[in-house]
Amino acid sequence: MSSYTNLSVSTDDNKIAWLTLDVKDEAANVIGPELIEEMNAAIDEIKVTNPKGVIINSGKSSGFIAGADVKKFEGMTNSEKDRELALSFIHMGQALCQKIEDLSFPTLAMVKGFCMGGGLEIALSCDYIVTDDSPSTKLSLPEIQLGIHPGFGGTVRSIRRMGVLKAMPLMLTGRNLVPRQAKKMGLTDYCVPLRQLKTTAVQTILLKPTKHQAPKSAALLETSPMRKVIAMQMRKQVASKTKQEHYPAPYALINIWEMHGSKSSEMYEAEAHSVATLVSTDTAQNLVRVFFLQNRLKALGDKKLFTPKHVHVIGGGVMGGDIAAWCAMQGMRVTIQDMNTEALGRVIGRANTGFKRRFRKDKIRIMQAQDNLIPDLHGHGIAKADVIIEAIFENLEAKQEIFKNVEKKAKKTAIIATNTSSIPLQEIAAVMKNPERLVGLHFFNPVFKMPLLEIVQTPDQTDPKVVALAQSFGAHINKLPLPVKSSPGFLINRILMPYILEGVTLYQEGVPATIVDKAAVDYGMPMGPLELADTVGLDICLHVGKILADTVGVTLPDTLDKEVEQGRLGKKSGQGFYAWKKDKKVKPDNKQWTGDRHKVQTRLIEKLLAESKKCLEENIVENSDLLDAGVIFGTGFAPFRGGPMHALLEAKDSL
Ligand code: NAI
């Protein structure tokens, strides 16, 4: 056999060929033209030896294949040259998958770890897919999250294997499947313990069981009239979440299936052309930017710096309770302290619901998380913890008392942190013997959903080593750690507050709440400012607004004061700008309003963009990329616009 740079080929005693992927100089196998060429050549060589079958597997501990090399998508324009380049790469990938599918002997993908995008498309072109059963193995077609859709024949083959009703949602959401789900949905053939993975792969090749395909009844859904009905339904579902002008890829995917679903050859070609067009859109380019920004944030936390094993959380309210549960779910031992036993009871109850929701039927993982979370009324955990996080109510004196005590008892090496959302760190640290030890770990609500973690530091006071450890801790608990300067509102609340207050001002001027919020959602925000205010709590908005008023340079609208005075606090009180029932917004009446909606949108977004610019000028974060990343992952700011600073730049360019 020839020698290759990115893979190796061997034959075992059963005359089965093993094609092992190991892309040079990369932590994970990513697909670029070089790998495709080598796989083509290797398969040609294997063919000549007439083996019993071929098993495609990975030599990387990180997983099977992470997908196509996203670096190659960067900077693609809608020029003819770039389109041709994209099309030729897609055709290469399609041809490789077709070649694998056409082999006359059995083919099998043996998957452990990540199997994503183009990697899953290669697996789908094999006769069999076998995985281990570890929840760290993930299978997905996540292309939609980069503004495109599968392009190596995955649209055809996933539907052929699973049926349209299972395959389409997988492609339209880009969600990850763990092995058991993948097996249940018919994506894979076997899901076995790791120790049996190799044997299962070999036995499958030797015994050649019937190949898995979607049930016959699924073919009925592929007829032209049925495709029309199903496509309409899917479009409706997609439209309830995203607009076509913001995210064209899901609509393009539904269109090509509706038009060509019954003819594979046509659909392959339509799929290729569609991806080659989508990849150069602003949406795809900005989503690719967000992908790299996310990696950049992840890289800010160096996991090798230390291994946190024990976290102690003080304050078992909404935030402290959820922070404790989240850390327990990441495998850490967590002691949770509150002076109120009932609060501790509530933490455990809420945590159990969270564990069950996250781990579904995986009883072992649920039990492990439950075992990790320990109520600690008297704070015995402080002396043993590697990380101590204070999350009691927002009061300077109370927090100072906590830290005086914590500093005395904590290990010398422990991280001492506060989750305060508005009190400057230097004020809390003023009572400490070693104020350089205090760092902010500012989580966002709801903790289970929000990926960002602000690492707050006081320049010239917080020890840089403590900041680096706090960033490392962020990475260990699977959050995106963003270093920010301690100043009122830090980054995210500071940027959100003028946007929320402008929403309240517009409301005060007579614009209905639904119109105000729709203007923001139409821009691409996940939620309008008034619904956000209701969700956070109008009393909290008022409190944070007062703290930030001087920094941001705003006068608080009277409406906010009045609403709070009258006990209308938003979601938690059942009434705010909207009515709420059982934590759900009651569908509001559609009010008639004839004003200028575009102006409403401009006023809201301009506030947000202007505050972002000010934060950058004041060095709240290090640079504009980190600011964009923070605002996207901390507020859900329209990812397809690439972040506020990027949006400002684009707006300037288009003038
Ligand atoms: P909360 O009022 O829901 O909970 C506070 C908990 O601390 C209560 O259970 C109380 O019994 C306990 N507590 C008070 N003093 C204590 C003491 N000396 N020792 C032990 N336990 C004590 O508060 P919430 O909303 O969870 O906020 C906590 C912190 O997190 C605050 O600093 C807040 O600014 C910050 N934060 C809040 C966010 C939110 O959306 N609620 C978001 C991000 C940060």
XYZ file of C-alpha atoms and ligand atoms in Angstrom:
699
model
C 0.000 0.000 0.000
C 1.126 3.581 -0.683
C 1.851 5.867 2.197
C -0.464 8.774 2.820
C -0.188 12.007 4.789
C -3.663 12.117 6.315
C -4.683 8.468 6.563
C -3.404 4.916 6.660
C -4.661 1.639 5.235
C -4.166 -1.846 6.661
C -5.718 -5.267 6.235
C -6.581 -7.571 9.155
C -6.651 -11.381 9.410
C -10.276 -11.430 8.251
C -9.225 -9.724 4.996
C -11.061 -6.582 6.060
C -9.439 -3.304 4.996
C -9.159 -0.585 7.655
C -9.043 2.978 6.383
C -7.909 5.095 9.348
C -8.229 8.875 9.056
C -5.685 11.030 10.863
C -5.416 14.489 9.311
C -1.918 15.887 9.774
C -1.366 18.871 12.098
C -5.026 19.053 13.127
C -6.519 18.087 16.502
C -9.604 16.723 14.741
C -10.182 15.197 11.309
C -11.476 17.999 9.074
C -12.279 17.479 5.431
C -10.352 19.483 2.856
C -9.501 18.717 -0.797
C -6.274 16.918 0.231
C -8.090 14.438 2.463
C -10.723 13.777 -0.215
C -8.002 13.105 -2.801
C -6.193 10.724 -0.473
C -9.401 8.885 0.443
C -10.146 8.473 -3.272
C -6.701 7.061 -3.940
C -6.864 4.771 -0.882
C -10.247 3.379 -1.915
C -8.924 2.682 -5.416
C -6.052 0.740 -3.872
C -8.337 -1.154 -1.499
C -10.625 -2.112 -4.398
C -7.813 -3.909 -6.167
C -7.183 -6.143 -3.137
C -10.782 -7.393 -3.229
C -11.286 -7.350 0.564
C -14.206 -8.774 2.578
C -15.155 -5.186 3.313
C -13.805 -1.837 4.435
C -14.080 -0.130 7.813
C -13.585 3.634 7.842
C -12.456 4.815 11.255
C -10.431 7.531 12.948
C -6.969 7.648 14.460
C -7.868 10.753 16.495
C -8.975 10.605 20.111
C -11.237 13.617 19.435
C -13.566 11.646 17.225
C -14.423 10.387 13.744
C -14.646 13.517 11.542
C -15.513 17.044 12.734
C -16.835 18.104 9.310
C -15.574 20.112 6.359
C -12.732 22.533 7.058
C -14.652 25.718 7.917
C -11.528 27.844 7.287
C -12.103 27.172 3.594
C -15.499 28.949 3.735
C -14.059 32.186 5.082
C -14.072 35.163 2.743
C -16.087 33.444 -0.007
C -17.675 36.121 -2.219
C -20.452 35.812 -4.764
C -17.921 36.138 -7.628
C -18.054 33.524 -10.385
C -14.557 32.362 -9.387
C -15.479 31.691 -5.750
C -18.697 29.985 -6.762
C -16.792 27.664 -9.095
C -14.292 26.955 -6.332
C -17.066 26.073 -3.883
C -18.869 23.964 -6.472
C -15.758 22.022 -7.391
C -15.061 21.190 -3.695
C -18.670 20.079 -3.181
C -18.527 17.907 -6.310
C -15.307 16.317 -5.019
C -17.035 15.423 -1.758
C -20.105 14.115 -3.554
C -17.983 11.973 -5.885
C -16.107 10.459 -2.937
C -19.358 9.540 -1.183
C -20.746 8.056 -4.402
C -17.572 6.013 -4.837
C -17.939 4.592 -1.315
C -21.615 3.851 -1.913
C -20.837 2.062 -5.197
C -18.235 -0.322 -3.745
C -19.160 -3.936 -4.368
C -18.088 -5.116 -0.877
C -19.615 -4.089 2.484
C -18.605 -0.696 3.857
C -18.857 0.481 7.447
C -18.192 3.674 9.401
C -16.946 2.939 12.941
C -17.713 6.054 14.971
C -16.454 7.190 18.360
C -16.479 10.890 19.338
C -17.633 13.667 16.992
C -19.163 12.696 13.672
C -20.425 15.893 12.168
C -21.376 17.519 8.875
C -19.326 16.164 5.969
C -18.082 13.444 8.343
C -21.593 12.122 8.876
C -22.219 12.422 5.139
C -19.246 10.103 4.503
C -20.607 7.723 7.154
C -24.038 7.849 5.489
C -22.519 6.680 2.209
C -21.379 3.463 3.950
C -23.670 0.430 4.189
C -23.472 0.427 7.992
C -22.793 2.934 10.774
C -21.708 1.560 14.155
C -21.041 3.764 17.176
C -19.984 3.353 20.765
C -22.612 4.254 23.373
C -20.823 7.100 25.159
C -22.772 10.371 25.457
C -19.599 12.185 24.389
C -20.060 10.690 20.930
C -22.187 13.142 18.943
C -23.663 12.826 15.478
C -25.080 15.796 13.598
C -25.566 17.648 10.336
C -24.942 21.152 11.747
C -24.371 22.970 8.424
C -27.511 25.081 8.898
C -25.749 26.787 11.820
C -23.164 28.044 9.346
C -25.809 29.330 6.922
C -25.608 26.390 4.496
C -26.971 22.811 4.419
C -25.404 19.382 3.732
C -23.690 19.264 0.345
C -21.937 15.878 0.023
C -25.185 14.042 -0.733
C -26.323 14.135 2.898
C -29.726 15.574 2.028
C -30.525 12.485 -0.073
C -28.868 9.825 2.071
C -30.174 11.005 5.447
C -33.723 10.977 4.080
C -33.183 7.579 2.498
C -31.999 6.161 5.826
C -34.344 7.835 8.268
C -37.309 9.081 6.252
C -38.036 12.737 5.634
C -39.883 13.351 8.909
C -36.811 12.443 10.951
C -34.030 13.566 8.614
C -35.343 17.029 7.808
C -35.653 18.222 11.431
C -32.109 16.954 12.011
C -30.826 19.056 9.107
C -33.078 22.060 9.790
C -31.987 22.388 13.424
C -28.434 21.050 13.121
C -28.861 19.462 16.547
C -26.546 16.844 18.030
C -27.679 13.274 18.572
C -26.069 11.073 21.205
C -25.565 7.423 20.122
C -28.767 6.051 21.665
C -30.881 8.730 19.988
C -29.106 8.186 16.664
C -29.823 4.456 16.828
C -33.437 5.000 17.832
C -33.998 7.419 14.973
C -32.588 4.963 12.451
C -29.511 7.017 11.627
C -27.102 4.307 12.812
C -27.215 0.499 12.865
C -25.618 -0.444 16.184
C -24.723 1.387 19.372
C -22.505 -0.725 21.622
C -20.141 -0.305 24.595
C -16.718 0.883 23.508
C -15.090 -2.454 24.358
C -17.335 -4.178 21.800
C -17.086 -1.542 19.079
C -14.349 -3.185 17.006
C -15.822 -6.683 17.266
C -19.247 -5.392 16.260
C -17.755 -3.602 13.256
C -15.890 -6.719 12.118
C -18.851 -9.058 12.669
C -21.164 -6.709 10.764
C -18.857 -6.781 7.746
C -18.565 -10.576 7.914
C -22.255 -11.333 8.520
C -23.632 -8.643 6.192
C -26.997 -8.061 7.901
C -29.749 -6.370 5.874
C -28.898 -2.742 5.244
C -30.905 -0.222 7.170
C -33.354 1.926 5.236
C -36.340 4.063 6.137
C -39.557 1.980 6.364
C -41.434 1.441 3.107
C -44.236 3.696 4.311
C -41.763 6.611 4.233
C -41.728 6.371 0.419
C -45.362 7.522 0.381
C -44.188 10.867 1.701
C -41.885 11.278 -1.285
C -44.694 11.590 -3.831
C -45.106 15.023 -5.346
C -48.436 15.959 -3.703
C -47.229 14.766 -0.279
C -43.962 16.676 -0.661
C -45.950 19.849 -1.294
C -48.019 19.420 1.858
C -45.046 18.474 4.046
C -42.852 21.266 2.638
C -45.587 23.800 3.399
C -45.802 22.557 6.959
C -42.033 22.676 7.405
C -41.830 26.189 5.974
C -44.433 27.286 8.487
C -42.449 25.782 11.351
C -39.192 27.343 10.184
C -40.913 30.727 9.678
C -42.085 30.691 13.298
C -38.412 30.775 14.319
C -36.459 32.498 11.551
C -37.060 34.859 8.653
C -36.002 33.859 5.152
C -34.153 37.139 4.558
C -32.094 36.529 7.710
C -31.554 32.757 7.357
C -32.079 31.577 3.750
C -30.537 28.086 4.164
C -33.459 26.216 5.812
C -35.829 27.558 3.173
C -33.424 26.552 0.381
C -33.193 23.023 1.842
C -36.979 22.626 1.969
C -37.269 23.978 -1.596
C -34.799 21.531 -3.101
C -36.472 18.580 -1.402
C -39.905 19.751 -2.525
C -38.713 20.132 -6.118
C -36.358 17.156 -6.488
C -37.112 14.822 -3.560
C -38.120 11.888 -5.738
C -35.008 11.940 -7.945
C -31.672 11.461 -6.206
C -29.527 12.532 -9.171
C -31.400 15.829 -9.506
C -31.320 16.432 -5.778
C -27.537 15.902 -5.542
C -27.023 18.551 -8.204
C -29.567 20.951 -6.677
C -27.936 20.447 -3.263
C -24.473 21.275 -4.669
C -25.607 24.448 -6.447
C -27.640 25.584 -3.465
C -24.669 25.260 -1.058
C -22.308 26.979 -3.542
C -24.724 29.937 -3.619
C -25.472 30.025 0.113
C -21.853 29.936 1.266
C -21.144 33.439 -0.037
C -24.234 35.092 1.483
C -23.718 37.665 4.234
C -25.562 35.310 6.575
C -23.200 32.380 5.985
C -20.118 34.576 6.140
C -21.273 36.141 9.409
C -22.189 32.755 10.884
C -18.755 31.449 9.960
C -17.354 34.504 11.746
C -19.448 33.616 14.812
C -18.132 30.032 14.655
C -14.552 31.303 14.857
C -15.438 33.855 17.535
C -16.878 31.048 19.619
C -13.680 29.053 19.212
C -11.707 32.129 20.209
C -13.707 32.514 23.404
C -13.293 28.806 24.159
C -9.547 29.141 23.686
C -9.406 31.917 26.305
C -9.867 29.277 28.981
C -6.796 27.048 29.244
C -8.051 23.837 30.842
C -4.513 22.684 31.581
C -3.934 25.477 34.124
C -5.727 23.624 36.900
C -8.307 20.939 37.575
C -11.173 22.228 39.701
C -12.759 19.351 41.602
C -14.795 21.047 44.297
C -16.957 24.169 43.898
C -18.617 25.890 46.862
C -21.545 28.216 46.125
C -22.885 30.661 48.737
C -26.507 31.732 48.222
C -29.078 29.251 46.969
C -31.378 31.622 45.113
C -32.216 31.528 41.411
C -28.613 32.153 40.388
C -26.621 30.352 43.076
C -28.874 27.292 42.867
C -28.567 27.028 39.118
C -24.812 27.703 39.129
C -24.403 24.887 41.666
C -26.567 22.502 39.625
C -24.724 23.378 36.417
C -21.307 22.693 37.990
C -22.587 19.392 39.457
C -23.728 18.419 35.973
C -20.211 19.060 34.645
C -18.900 16.397 37.006
C -17.718 18.571 39.895
C -18.417 18.041 43.573
C -20.504 21.021 44.671
C -21.448 22.224 48.140
C -24.295 24.723 48.176
C -24.681 26.998 51.187
C -27.695 29.088 52.166
C -28.787 30.369 55.546
C -32.277 29.232 54.733
C -32.976 25.475 54.707
C -36.057 25.922 52.537
C -33.927 27.649 49.909
C -31.614 24.613 49.930
C -34.619 22.334 49.445
C -35.713 24.416 46.467
C -32.198 24.224 44.968
C -32.244 20.419 45.087
C -35.758 20.253 43.616
C -34.907 22.617 40.755
C -31.594 20.863 40.129
C -33.305 17.468 39.833
C -35.716 18.838 37.245
C -32.764 20.346 35.355
C -30.760 17.077 35.456
C -33.711 15.064 34.158
C -34.375 17.537 31.374
C -30.717 17.541 30.325
C -29.917 13.825 30.640
C -33.408 12.554 29.740
C -33.419 8.809 30.391
C -29.731 8.464 31.232
C -30.298 7.421 34.847
C -26.596 6.958 35.590
C -25.716 10.523 34.644
C -28.729 11.865 36.547
C -27.616 9.955 39.645
C -24.021 11.117 39.284
C -25.142 14.765 39.098
C -27.440 14.255 42.112
C -24.583 12.720 44.107
C -22.345 15.654 43.218
C -24.665 18.283 44.716
C -24.441 18.558 48.514
C -26.491 20.974 50.695
C -24.194 22.694 53.198
C -26.093 24.884 55.665
C -23.006 25.884 57.666
C -20.506 26.370 54.850
C -18.134 23.482 55.678
C -17.268 23.324 51.963
C -15.475 26.697 51.987
C -12.278 25.238 53.448
C -12.121 22.403 50.929
C -13.237 24.071 47.696
C -11.066 24.920 44.682
C -13.564 27.574 43.588
C -15.862 29.596 45.856
C -18.686 31.543 44.227
C -20.800 34.020 46.183
C -24.322 34.553 44.844
C -26.304 36.052 47.732
C -28.671 38.979 47.172
C -27.301 42.229 45.742
C -26.149 44.054 48.875
C -22.653 45.449 49.402
C -22.413 45.058 53.200
C -23.768 41.497 53.155
C -21.345 40.513 50.422
C -18.433 42.128 52.296
C -19.291 40.061 55.395
C -19.211 36.898 53.300
C -15.800 37.640 51.825
C -14.211 38.550 55.161
C -15.167 35.083 56.376
C -14.360 33.260 53.127
C -10.891 34.755 52.918
C -10.050 33.407 56.385
C -11.201 29.863 55.679
C -10.464 29.266 51.990
C -7.483 27.296 50.713
C -4.595 29.530 49.587
C -5.020 28.298 46.035
C -8.809 28.638 45.825
C -10.490 31.042 43.414
C -12.646 33.498 45.369
C -15.422 34.871 43.169
C -18.603 36.928 43.216
C -21.557 36.708 40.861
C -22.591 40.313 41.516
C -24.267 41.953 38.540
C -23.822 45.581 39.511
C -21.523 46.166 42.491
C -17.976 47.207 41.490
C -15.529 44.502 42.558
C -13.195 46.990 44.201
C -15.964 47.977 46.659
C -16.550 44.385 47.734
C -12.807 43.677 47.887
C -12.181 46.779 50.056
C -12.684 44.694 53.229
C -10.383 41.864 52.150
C -6.800 41.369 53.310
C -5.886 40.246 49.796
C -8.229 42.135 47.465
C -6.228 40.895 44.468
C -7.801 37.455 45.047
C -11.353 38.578 44.237
C -12.603 37.976 40.711
C -16.081 38.236 39.212
C -17.729 35.169 37.708
C -20.821 36.754 36.214
C -23.261 34.105 34.995
C -26.392 34.894 32.990
C -29.940 33.875 33.683
C -31.018 31.149 32.861
C -27.673 29.542 33.686
C -28.508 26.277 31.860
C -29.113 28.118 28.606
C -26.766 31.102 28.449
C -23.279 30.161 27.231
C -21.399 33.321 28.252
C -19.525 33.838 31.513
C -18.086 37.305 32.166
C -14.765 37.111 34.027
C -14.733 40.437 35.836
C -11.498 42.018 36.993
C -10.363 45.323 38.450
C -7.383 46.615 36.486
C -4.351 47.205 38.738
C -5.947 45.145 41.508
C -7.084 41.659 40.449
C -4.142 39.280 40.159
C -3.738 38.276 36.458
C -3.028 34.702 37.608
C -6.433 34.633 39.317
C -8.056 35.899 36.109
C -6.344 33.175 34.071
C -7.514 30.527 36.567
C -11.057 31.909 36.457
C -10.991 31.675 32.653
C -9.737 28.113 32.936
C -12.608 27.334 35.327
C -15.038 28.785 32.733
C -13.706 26.345 30.154
C -13.935 23.426 32.626
C -17.645 24.089 33.171
C -18.300 24.481 29.424
C -19.044 28.177 29.436
C -17.469 30.778 27.159
C -15.219 32.902 29.407
C -14.970 36.583 28.427
C -12.606 38.833 30.432
C -14.231 42.222 31.149
C -13.276 45.266 33.184
C -15.135 45.939 36.440
C -17.256 48.981 35.677
C -21.022 49.477 36.121
C -22.981 46.753 34.306
C -19.751 45.155 33.031
C -20.307 44.511 29.310
C -23.624 42.787 28.713
C -25.951 44.569 31.159
C -24.371 47.878 30.207
C -25.164 47.315 26.516
C -28.636 45.903 27.138
C -29.820 48.625 29.504
C -30.039 51.558 27.013
C -31.867 49.226 24.588
C -34.380 48.193 27.272
C -34.857 51.776 28.460
C -35.413 52.993 24.893
C -38.093 50.298 24.571
C -39.792 51.579 27.746
C -39.536 55.170 26.465
C -41.167 54.204 23.157
C -43.932 52.469 25.126
C -44.355 55.582 27.241
C -44.687 57.599 24.031
C -47.642 55.419 23.041
C -46.099 52.699 20.852
C -47.804 49.381 21.785
C -45.525 46.828 23.494
C -46.064 44.313 20.690
C -44.887 46.828 18.061
C -41.810 47.791 20.082
C -40.820 44.145 20.551
C -41.583 43.114 16.985
C -39.277 45.847 15.679
C -36.382 44.321 17.658
C -37.239 40.740 16.696
C -37.468 41.797 13.037
C -33.908 43.036 13.325
C -32.915 39.580 14.567
C -32.928 39.956 18.350
C -34.151 36.819 20.157
C -36.615 38.841 22.239
C -37.895 42.425 22.247
C -36.768 44.832 25.014
C -40.125 44.885 26.845
C -40.507 41.128 26.959
C -36.892 40.969 28.137
C -37.630 43.533 30.872
C -40.664 41.490 31.980
C -38.538 38.332 32.052
C -35.678 39.868 34.056
C -38.127 41.607 36.420
C -39.035 45.303 36.236
C -37.736 45.897 39.788
C -34.327 44.519 38.779
C -34.361 46.638 35.586
C -35.137 49.708 37.683
C -32.387 48.868 40.167
C -29.745 48.215 37.482
C -31.059 51.208 35.470
C -30.448 53.513 38.451
C -26.916 52.185 38.892
C -26.179 52.618 35.198
C -28.030 55.886 34.545
C -24.950 58.095 34.977
C -22.555 55.821 33.106
C -24.935 55.362 30.204
C -26.216 58.941 30.321
C -29.972 58.269 30.402
C -32.930 59.466 32.418
C -35.110 56.591 33.553
C -38.586 56.669 31.987
C -41.308 57.327 34.637
C -43.276 54.310 33.433
C -40.708 51.944 34.909
C -41.006 53.518 38.368
C -44.808 53.491 38.195
C -45.032 49.854 37.122
C -42.775 48.789 40.013
C -44.633 50.982 42.504
C -47.877 49.284 41.521
C -46.360 45.841 41.945
C -46.309 45.043 38.231
C -42.892 43.416 38.155
C -43.244 41.368 34.958
C -43.265 37.584 34.654
C -42.781 36.864 38.374
C -45.816 38.968 39.407
C -48.025 37.878 36.487
C -48.210 41.365 34.987
C -45.727 43.794 33.455
C -45.756 45.132 29.918
C -47.535 41.843 29.191
C -49.773 39.545 31.220
C -48.140 36.237 32.281
C -49.732 32.979 33.329
C -47.688 30.069 34.704
C -44.482 31.694 33.425
C -45.902 31.920 29.874
C -46.767 35.181 28.113
C -50.519 35.546 27.557
C -51.035 36.197 23.840
C -51.527 39.978 23.649
C -54.187 41.675 21.492
C -52.819 42.896 18.196
C -53.078 46.634 18.643
C -53.497 48.880 15.608
C -50.697 51.358 15.214
C -49.988 53.483 12.174
C -46.619 54.998 13.138
C -43.244 54.413 11.506
C -42.081 50.913 12.522
C -38.708 51.333 10.879
C -38.024 54.352 13.055
C -38.885 52.306 16.151
C -36.367 49.662 15.097
C -33.679 52.246 14.332
C -34.102 53.925 17.714
C -33.778 50.619 19.586
C -30.833 49.201 17.685
C -28.941 52.481 17.506
C -28.903 52.602 21.316
C -27.443 49.117 21.484
C -24.818 49.751 18.815
C -23.802 53.143 20.262
C -23.321 51.665 23.752
C -21.225 48.849 22.257
C -18.974 51.451 20.664
C -18.632 53.307 23.970
C -17.708 50.097 25.807
C -14.976 49.448 23.302
C -13.644 52.987 23.642
C -13.561 52.515 27.434
C -11.702 49.196 27.070
C -14.384 47.201 28.885
C -13.262 44.361 26.622
C -9.977 43.981 24.809
C -11.093 44.317 21.201
C -14.064 44.516 18.854
C -14.065 40.779 18.037
C -14.369 39.867 21.704
C -17.083 42.486 22.126
C -19.046 40.983 19.217
C -18.590 37.486 20.611
C -19.700 38.574 24.077
C -22.824 40.347 22.875
C -23.845 37.439 20.618
C -23.385 34.792 23.326
C -24.550 36.981 26.208
C -27.667 38.500 24.637
C -28.432 36.378 21.555
C -27.797 39.458 19.359
C -28.628 38.498 15.736
C -25.768 36.053 14.949
C -26.366 36.425 11.204
C -25.226 40.056 11.537
C -21.876 38.974 13.016
C -22.080 41.119 16.183
C -22.762 44.819 16.902
C -19.320 46.169 15.952
C -19.396 44.145 12.751
C -22.920 45.412 12.008
C -21.743 48.998 12.564
C -18.880 48.454 10.151
C -21.171 46.951 7.508
C -23.679 49.791 7.907
C -20.839 52.272 7.351
C -19.628 50.356 4.294
C -23.078 50.356 2.762
C -23.470 54.146 3.074
P -31.963 35.611 45.234
O -32.518 36.721 46.049
O -32.878 34.772 44.399
O -31.160 34.612 46.161
C -30.285 34.997 47.170
C -30.103 33.812 48.120
O -29.019 34.111 48.987
C -31.320 33.534 49.010
O -31.670 32.174 48.928
C -30.839 33.879 50.414
O -31.422 33.062 51.404
C -29.340 33.651 50.292
N -28.548 34.418 51.245
C -28.653 35.731 51.550
N -27.706 36.053 52.442
C -26.983 34.939 52.707
C -25.875 34.639 53.541
N -25.311 35.572 54.283
N -25.416 33.376 53.546
C -25.991 32.419 52.793
N -27.044 32.644 51.993
C -27.533 33.889 51.941
O -30.839 36.285 44.320
P -30.406 35.943 42.827
O -31.333 36.538 41.867
O -30.071 34.508 42.741
O -29.053 36.797 42.713
C -27.888 36.447 43.415
C -26.730 37.261 42.908
O -26.547 37.028 41.526
C -26.903 38.775 43.045
O -25.665 39.345 43.357
C -27.362 39.210 41.653
O -27.022 40.543 41.362
C -26.569 38.258 40.792
N -27.121 37.988 39.464
C -28.480 37.839 39.302
C -29.005 37.566 38.037
C -30.487 37.355 37.853
O -30.945 37.346 36.711
N -31.243 37.155 38.923
C -28.124 37.443 36.860
C -26.711 37.547 37.165
C -26.262 37.829 38.428
